[in-house]
Amino acid sequence: MLVSATLGFVCGVLVVGGGFLHSMTTSRTGLVQTFKLSDGRPGLLFLTPASAVGRTIDAATGRSGFGHVAVHPCWMGSDGPLLIESDIRGGVRTVPAANYHGRQGALVQFAERDLPFVRGVAQGILAAPYRGRRGGIHCAEAALLCTPPRIREKIEPKITGKLSPNSLAEAFGVKAETRKEVRNLVEALRY
């Protein structure tokens, strides 16, 4: 059963079920199973920890269940959809969406009209370094930079503590219970 309830627009972000989600697939038990993305709608993908580093980030920033966030600028590569992420291994870079197959996550989508802004900022920060506490751009900073200004000005005051995937997710109203498996994400992102 496909659920695509529209409760209204807040800051240009489609709000569904109290969070900033577009649509989701539910099973008979009501558990969310997979992402369904609209064509041409950029956004942010909050992901559960998949490594010791991610679990450490989650634990140090409130244990809300998110250890990483990536930007969806609606770019396609030779291997399918690309996301923008930043980590200690490569700084800000593009990665195939397939890297996140099978992970738990939550999606925030912006309006189609935000696509030029998100793409422009994403292009501008590519190859920026990540040096942890010493500087550079970490994943939550990259996500916040790619958030359209009219949305960012409403989100920034809601960020509590140090900027992290957890604090950013909470500012957007994304809760741990909205996580679902990122299954077939490559196909969902094709357009």
PDB file of C-alpha atoms in Angstrom:
ATOM      1  CA  MET A   1       0.000   0.000   0.000  1.00  0.00           C
ATOM      2  CA  LEU A   2       1.468   3.373  -0.980  1.00  0.00           C
ATOM      3  CA  VAL A   3       0.939   6.163   1.527  1.00  0.00           C
ATOM      4  CA  SER A   4       1.313   9.657   0.081  1.00  0.00           C
ATOM      5  CA  ALA A   5      -0.591  11.863   2.479  1.00  0.00           C
ATOM      6  CA  THR A   6      -0.065  15.578   2.187  1.00  0.00           C
ATOM      7  CA  LEU A   7      -0.574  17.407   5.456  1.00  0.00           C
ATOM      8  CA  GLY A   8       0.800  20.673   4.142  1.00  0.00           C
ATOM      9  CA  PHE A   9       3.917  22.516   3.175  1.00  0.00           C
ATOM     10  CA  VAL A  10       6.231  23.964   5.800  1.00  0.00           C
ATOM     11  CA  CYS A  11       9.033  26.157   4.464  1.00  0.00           C
ATOM     12  CA  GLY A  12       8.693  24.504   1.055  1.00  0.00           C
ATOM     13  CA  VAL A  13       9.255  21.000   2.454  1.00  0.00           C
ATOM     14  CA  LEU A  14       6.483  18.455   2.085  1.00  0.00           C
ATOM     15  CA  VAL A  15       5.311  17.357   5.524  1.00  0.00           C
ATOM     16  CA  VAL A  16       3.918  13.866   5.989  1.00  0.00           C
ATOM     17  CA  GLY A  17       3.130  12.213   9.287  1.00  0.00           C
ATOM     18  CA  GLY A  18       4.741  14.894  11.414  1.00  0.00           C
ATOM     19  CA  GLY A  19       8.168  14.615   9.782  1.00  0.00           C
ATOM     20  CA  PHE A  20       9.615  16.006   6.587  1.00  0.00           C
ATOM     21  CA  LEU A  21       8.946  12.974   4.376  1.00  0.00           C
ATOM     22  CA  HIS A  22       7.397  12.745   0.948  1.00  0.00           C
ATOM     23  CA  SER A  23       5.979   9.261   0.716  1.00  0.00           C
ATOM     24  CA  MET A  24       6.617   5.806   2.027  1.00  0.00           C
ATOM     25  CA  THR A  25       5.639   2.208   1.445  1.00  0.00           C
ATOM     26  CA  THR A  26       3.997   0.407   4.332  1.00  0.00           C
ATOM     27  CA  SER A  27       3.504  -3.273   4.985  1.00  0.00           C
ATOM     28  CA  ARG A  28       0.375  -4.878   6.403  1.00  0.00           C
ATOM     29  CA  THR A  29       1.798  -4.299   9.867  1.00  0.00           C
ATOM     30  CA  GLY A  30       2.200  -0.614   9.119  1.00  0.00           C
ATOM     31  CA  LEU A  31       5.996  -0.734   9.275  1.00  0.00           C
ATOM     32  CA  VAL A  32       7.726   1.476   6.771  1.00  0.00           C
ATOM     33  CA  GLN A  33       9.874  -0.593   4.443  1.00  0.00           C
ATOM     34  CA  THR A  34      11.276   1.440   1.560  1.00  0.00           C
ATOM     35  CA  PHE A  35      11.846   4.954   0.270  1.00  0.00           C
ATOM     36  CA  LYS A  36       9.889   6.308  -2.677  1.00  0.00           C
ATOM     37  CA  LEU A  37      11.360   9.515  -4.069  1.00  0.00           C
ATOM     38  CA  SER A  38       9.801  12.022  -6.465  1.00  0.00           C
ATOM     39  CA  ASP A  39      11.677  12.884  -9.632  1.00  0.00           C
ATOM     40  CA  GLY A  40      13.673  16.093  -9.465  1.00  0.00           C
ATOM     41  CA  ARG A  41      13.158  16.667  -5.726  1.00  0.00           C
ATOM     42  CA  PRO A  42      16.456  17.251  -3.939  1.00  0.00           C
ATOM     43  CA  GLY A  43      16.821  16.447  -0.283  1.00  0.00           C
ATOM     44  CA  LEU A  44      18.748  15.032   2.645  1.00  0.00           C
ATOM     45  CA  LEU A  45      19.104  11.371   3.585  1.00  0.00           C
ATOM     46  CA  PHE A  46      19.726  10.741   7.304  1.00  0.00           C
ATOM     47  CA  LEU A  47      21.296   7.317   7.881  1.00  0.00           C
ATOM     48  CA  THR A  48      21.704   5.004  10.841  1.00  0.00           C
ATOM     49  CA  PRO A  49      25.245   4.153  11.901  1.00  0.00           C
ATOM     50  CA  ALA A  50      26.894   1.380   9.888  1.00  0.00           C
ATOM     51  CA  SER A  51      30.376   1.588  11.393  1.00  0.00           C
ATOM     52  CA  ALA A  52      32.135   2.181  14.684  1.00  0.00           C
ATOM     53  CA  VAL A  53      32.644   5.823  13.675  1.00  0.00           C
ATOM     54  CA  GLY A  54      28.920   6.250  12.962  1.00  0.00           C
ATOM     55  CA  ARG A  55      27.971   4.616  16.267  1.00  0.00           C
ATOM     56  CA  THR A  56      30.410   6.915  18.083  1.00  0.00           C
ATOM     57  CA  ILE A  57      28.911   9.981  16.377  1.00  0.00           C
ATOM     58  CA  ASP A  58      25.396   8.817  17.286  1.00  0.00           C
ATOM     59  CA  ALA A  59      26.384   8.118  20.908  1.00  0.00           C
ATOM     60  CA  ALA A  60      28.220  11.424  21.321  1.00  0.00           C
ATOM     61  CA  THR A  61      25.360  13.475  19.865  1.00  0.00           C
ATOM     62  CA  GLY A  62      22.335  12.203  21.749  1.00  0.00           C
ATOM     63  CA  ARG A  63      21.695   8.638  20.534  1.00  0.00           C
ATOM     64  CA  SER A  64      18.814   9.703  18.285  1.00  0.00           C
ATOM     65  CA  GLY A  65      19.772   6.986  15.811  1.00  0.00           C
ATOM     66  CA  PHE A  66      21.549   8.857  13.024  1.00  0.00           C
ATOM     67  CA  GLY A  67      25.287   8.716  12.417  1.00  0.00           C
ATOM     68  CA  HIS A  68      25.493  10.167   8.907  1.00  0.00           C
ATOM     69  CA  VAL A  69      23.623  12.450   6.487  1.00  0.00           C
ATOM     70  CA  ALA A  70      24.017  12.736   2.704  1.00  0.00           C
ATOM     71  CA  VAL A  71      22.666  15.263   0.188  1.00  0.00           C
ATOM     72  CA  HIS A  72      20.518  14.151  -2.757  1.00  0.00           C
ATOM     73  CA  PRO A  73      21.178  16.732  -5.536  1.00  0.00           C
ATOM     74  CA  CYS A  74      19.415  14.642  -8.235  1.00  0.00           C
ATOM     75  CA  TRP A  75      22.686  13.863 -10.042  1.00  0.00           C
ATOM     76  CA  MET A  76      23.231  10.708 -12.070  1.00  0.00           C
ATOM     77  CA  GLY A  77      26.558   8.960 -12.572  1.00  0.00           C
ATOM     78  CA  SER A  78      27.563   5.992 -14.682  1.00  0.00           C
ATOM     79  CA  ASP A  79      26.569   3.711 -11.784  1.00  0.00           C
ATOM     80  CA  GLY A  80      23.214   5.413 -11.160  1.00  0.00           C
ATOM     81  CA  PRO A  81      22.130   8.166  -8.756  1.00  0.00           C
ATOM     82  CA  LEU A  82      24.812  10.037  -6.838  1.00  0.00           C
ATOM     83  CA  LEU A  83      24.694  11.526  -3.357  1.00  0.00           C
ATOM     84  CA  ILE A  84      27.002  14.098  -1.761  1.00  0.00           C
ATOM     85  CA  GLU A  85      28.620  13.091   1.514  1.00  0.00           C
ATOM     86  CA  SER A  86      31.558  14.142   3.629  1.00  0.00           C
ATOM     87  CA  ASP A  87      33.672  11.838   5.722  1.00  0.00           C
ATOM     88  CA  ILE A  88      37.179  11.503   7.055  1.00  0.00           C
ATOM     89  CA  ARG A  89      38.243   9.259   4.147  1.00  0.00           C
ATOM     90  CA  GLY A  90      37.524  11.659   1.315  1.00  0.00           C
ATOM     91  CA  GLY A  91      36.116  14.989   2.425  1.00  0.00           C
ATOM     92  CA  VAL A  92      33.111  16.234   0.437  1.00  0.00           C
ATOM     93  CA  ARG A  93      32.573  13.927  -2.528  1.00  0.00           C
ATOM     94  CA  THR A  94      29.997  12.176  -4.646  1.00  0.00           C
ATOM     95  CA  VAL A  95      29.163   8.558  -3.879  1.00  0.00           C
ATOM     96  CA  PRO A  96      26.793   6.111  -5.569  1.00  0.00           C
ATOM     97  CA  ALA A  97      23.433   5.877  -3.812  1.00  0.00           C
ATOM     98  CA  ALA A  98      23.950   2.112  -3.952  1.00  0.00           C
ATOM     99  CA  ASN A  99      26.510   2.525  -1.136  1.00  0.00           C
ATOM    100  CA  TYR A 100      23.558   2.917   1.238  1.00  0.00           C
ATOM    101  CA  HIS A 101      21.531  -0.080   0.035  1.00  0.00           C
ATOM    102  CA  GLY A 102      20.069  -1.932   2.998  1.00  0.00           C
ATOM    103  CA  ARG A 103      20.774   0.820   5.548  1.00  0.00           C
ATOM    104  CA  GLN A 104      18.093   2.340   7.756  1.00  0.00           C
ATOM    105  CA  GLY A 105      17.423   6.017   7.177  1.00  0.00           C
ATOM    106  CA  ALA A 106      14.978   8.894   6.953  1.00  0.00           C
ATOM    107  CA  LEU A 107      14.428  11.245   4.040  1.00  0.00           C
ATOM    108  CA  VAL A 108      13.837  15.001   3.954  1.00  0.00           C
ATOM    109  CA  GLN A 109      12.799  16.299   0.528  1.00  0.00           C
ATOM    110  CA  PHE A 110      12.759  19.881  -0.700  1.00  0.00           C
ATOM    111  CA  ALA A 111      10.634  21.379  -3.487  1.00  0.00           C
ATOM    112  CA  GLU A 112      11.650  20.940  -7.133  1.00  0.00           C
ATOM    113  CA  ARG A 113      12.277  24.685  -7.325  1.00  0.00           C
ATOM    114  CA  ASP A 114      15.137  24.181  -4.829  1.00  0.00           C
ATOM    115  CA  LEU A 115      17.063  21.933  -7.222  1.00  0.00           C
ATOM    116  CA  PRO A 116      19.270  24.698  -8.751  1.00  0.00           C
ATOM    117  CA  PHE A 117      20.255  25.949  -5.275  1.00  0.00           C
ATOM    118  CA  VAL A 118      21.044  22.476  -3.915  1.00  0.00           C
ATOM    119  CA  ARG A 119      23.039  21.545  -7.023  1.00  0.00           C
ATOM    120  CA  GLY A 120      24.934  24.854  -7.024  1.00  0.00           C
ATOM    121  CA  VAL A 121      26.005  24.564  -3.396  1.00  0.00           C
ATOM    122  CA  ALA A 122      26.825  20.863  -3.767  1.00  0.00           C
ATOM    123  CA  GLN A 123      29.039  21.642  -6.772  1.00  0.00           C
ATOM    124  CA  GLY A 124      30.717  24.455  -4.852  1.00  0.00           C
ATOM    125  CA  ILE A 125      31.658  22.344  -1.828  1.00  0.00           C
ATOM    126  CA  LEU A 126      32.865  19.254  -3.713  1.00  0.00           C
ATOM    127  CA  ALA A 127      36.435  18.342  -2.772  1.00  0.00           C
ATOM    128  CA  ALA A 128      36.342  20.443   0.415  1.00  0.00           C
ATOM    129  CA  PRO A 129      38.394  18.695   3.106  1.00  0.00           C
ATOM    130  CA  TYR A 130      37.133  16.969   6.222  1.00  0.00           C
ATOM    131  CA  ARG A 131      39.480  17.176   9.157  1.00  0.00           C
ATOM    132  CA  GLY A 132      37.189  16.390  12.052  1.00  0.00           C
ATOM    133  CA  ARG A 133      37.448  18.870  14.896  1.00  0.00           C
ATOM    134  CA  ARG A 134      40.310  20.680  13.158  1.00  0.00           C
ATOM    135  CA  GLY A 135      38.132  22.076  10.391  1.00  0.00           C
ATOM    136  CA  GLY A 136      36.781  21.289   6.980  1.00  0.00           C
ATOM    137  CA  ILE A 137      33.191  20.341   6.254  1.00  0.00           C
ATOM    138  CA  HIS A 138      31.578  17.348   7.962  1.00  0.00           C
ATOM    139  CA  CYS A 139      28.443  15.627   6.667  1.00  0.00           C
ATOM    140  CA  ALA A 140      25.938  17.667   8.717  1.00  0.00           C
ATOM    141  CA  GLU A 141      27.609  20.931   7.656  1.00  0.00           C
ATOM    142  CA  ALA A 142      27.417  19.877   3.998  1.00  0.00           C
ATOM    143  CA  ALA A 143      23.726  19.039   4.464  1.00  0.00           C
ATOM    144  CA  LEU A 144      22.971  22.360   6.163  1.00  0.00           C
ATOM    145  CA  LEU A 145      24.861  24.314   3.485  1.00  0.00           C
ATOM    146  CA  CYS A 146      22.781  22.567   0.787  1.00  0.00           C
ATOM    147  CA  THR A 147      19.511  23.358   2.588  1.00  0.00           C
ATOM    148  CA  PRO A 148      17.686  26.207   0.793  1.00  0.00           C
ATOM    149  CA  PRO A 149      17.957  29.529   2.712  1.00  0.00           C
ATOM    150  CA  ARG A 150      14.214  29.921   3.410  1.00  0.00           C
ATOM    151  CA  ILE A 151      14.243  26.487   5.073  1.00  0.00           C
ATOM    152  CA  ARG A 152      17.648  26.863   6.740  1.00  0.00           C
ATOM    153  CA  GLU A 153      16.598  30.088   8.510  1.00  0.00           C
ATOM    154  CA  LYS A 154      13.762  28.182  10.186  1.00  0.00           C
ATOM    155  CA  ILE A 155      15.842  25.074  10.940  1.00  0.00           C
ATOM    156  CA  GLU A 156      19.020  26.647  12.379  1.00  0.00           C
ATOM    157  CA  PRO A 157      17.345  28.030  15.545  1.00  0.00           C
ATOM    158  CA  LYS A 158      16.046  24.515  16.282  1.00  0.00           C
ATOM    159  CA  ILE A 159      19.502  22.916  16.222  1.00  0.00           C
ATOM    160  CA  THR A 160      20.521  22.115  19.782  1.00  0.00           C
ATOM    161  CA  GLY A 161      24.084  21.413  20.798  1.00  0.00           C
ATOM    162  CA  LYS A 162      26.813  20.804  18.263  1.00  0.00           C
ATOM    163  CA  LEU A 163      25.755  20.384  14.636  1.00  0.00           C
ATOM    164  CA  SER A 164      25.539  16.657  13.896  1.00  0.00           C
ATOM    165  CA  PRO A 165      23.343  14.267  11.907  1.00  0.00           C
ATOM    166  CA  ASN A 166      21.225  13.814  15.064  1.00  0.00           C
ATOM    167  CA  SER A 167      20.802  17.513  15.874  1.00  0.00           C
ATOM    168  CA  LEU A 168      20.003  18.320  12.235  1.00  0.00           C
ATOM    169  CA  ALA A 169      17.483  15.462  11.993  1.00  0.00           C
ATOM    170  CA  GLU A 170      15.795  16.637  15.184  1.00  0.00           C
ATOM    171  CA  ALA A 171      15.639  20.225  13.879  1.00  0.00           C
ATOM    172  CA  PHE A 172      13.837  18.923  10.778  1.00  0.00           C
ATOM    173  CA  GLY A 173      11.443  16.906  12.957  1.00  0.00           C
ATOM    174  CA  VAL A 174      12.858  13.537  11.878  1.00  0.00           C
ATOM    175  CA  LYS A 175      12.511  10.975  14.655  1.00  0.00           C
ATOM    176  CA  ALA A 176      14.101   7.553  15.037  1.00  0.00           C
ATOM    177  CA  GLU A 177      10.738   5.876  14.490  1.00  0.00           C
ATOM    178  CA  THR A 178      10.555   7.354  10.965  1.00  0.00           C
ATOM    179  CA  ARG A 179      13.613   5.360   9.906  1.00  0.00           C
ATOM    180  CA  LYS A 180      13.102   2.754   7.256  1.00  0.00           C
ATOM    181  CA  GLU A 181      15.254   0.505   5.152  1.00  0.00           C
ATOM    182  CA  VAL A 182      16.917   2.097   2.155  1.00  0.00           C
ATOM    183  CA  ARG A 183      16.032  -0.713  -0.194  1.00  0.00           C
ATOM    184  CA  ASN A 184      16.131  -0.323  -3.955  1.00  0.00           C
ATOM    185  CA  LEU A 185      17.279   3.263  -3.462  1.00  0.00           C
ATOM    186  CA  VAL A 186      19.124   3.193  -6.784  1.00  0.00           C
ATOM    187  CA  GLU A 187      15.901   2.411  -8.652  1.00  0.00           C
ATOM    188  CA  ALA A 188      13.873   4.894  -6.596  1.00  0.00           C
ATOM    189  CA  LEU A 189      16.276   7.696  -7.499  1.00  0.00           C
ATOM    190  CA  ARG A 190      16.210   7.011 -11.259  1.00  0.00           C
ATOM    191  CA  TYR A 191      14.276   9.518 -13.352  1.00  0.00           C
TER     192      TYR A 191
END
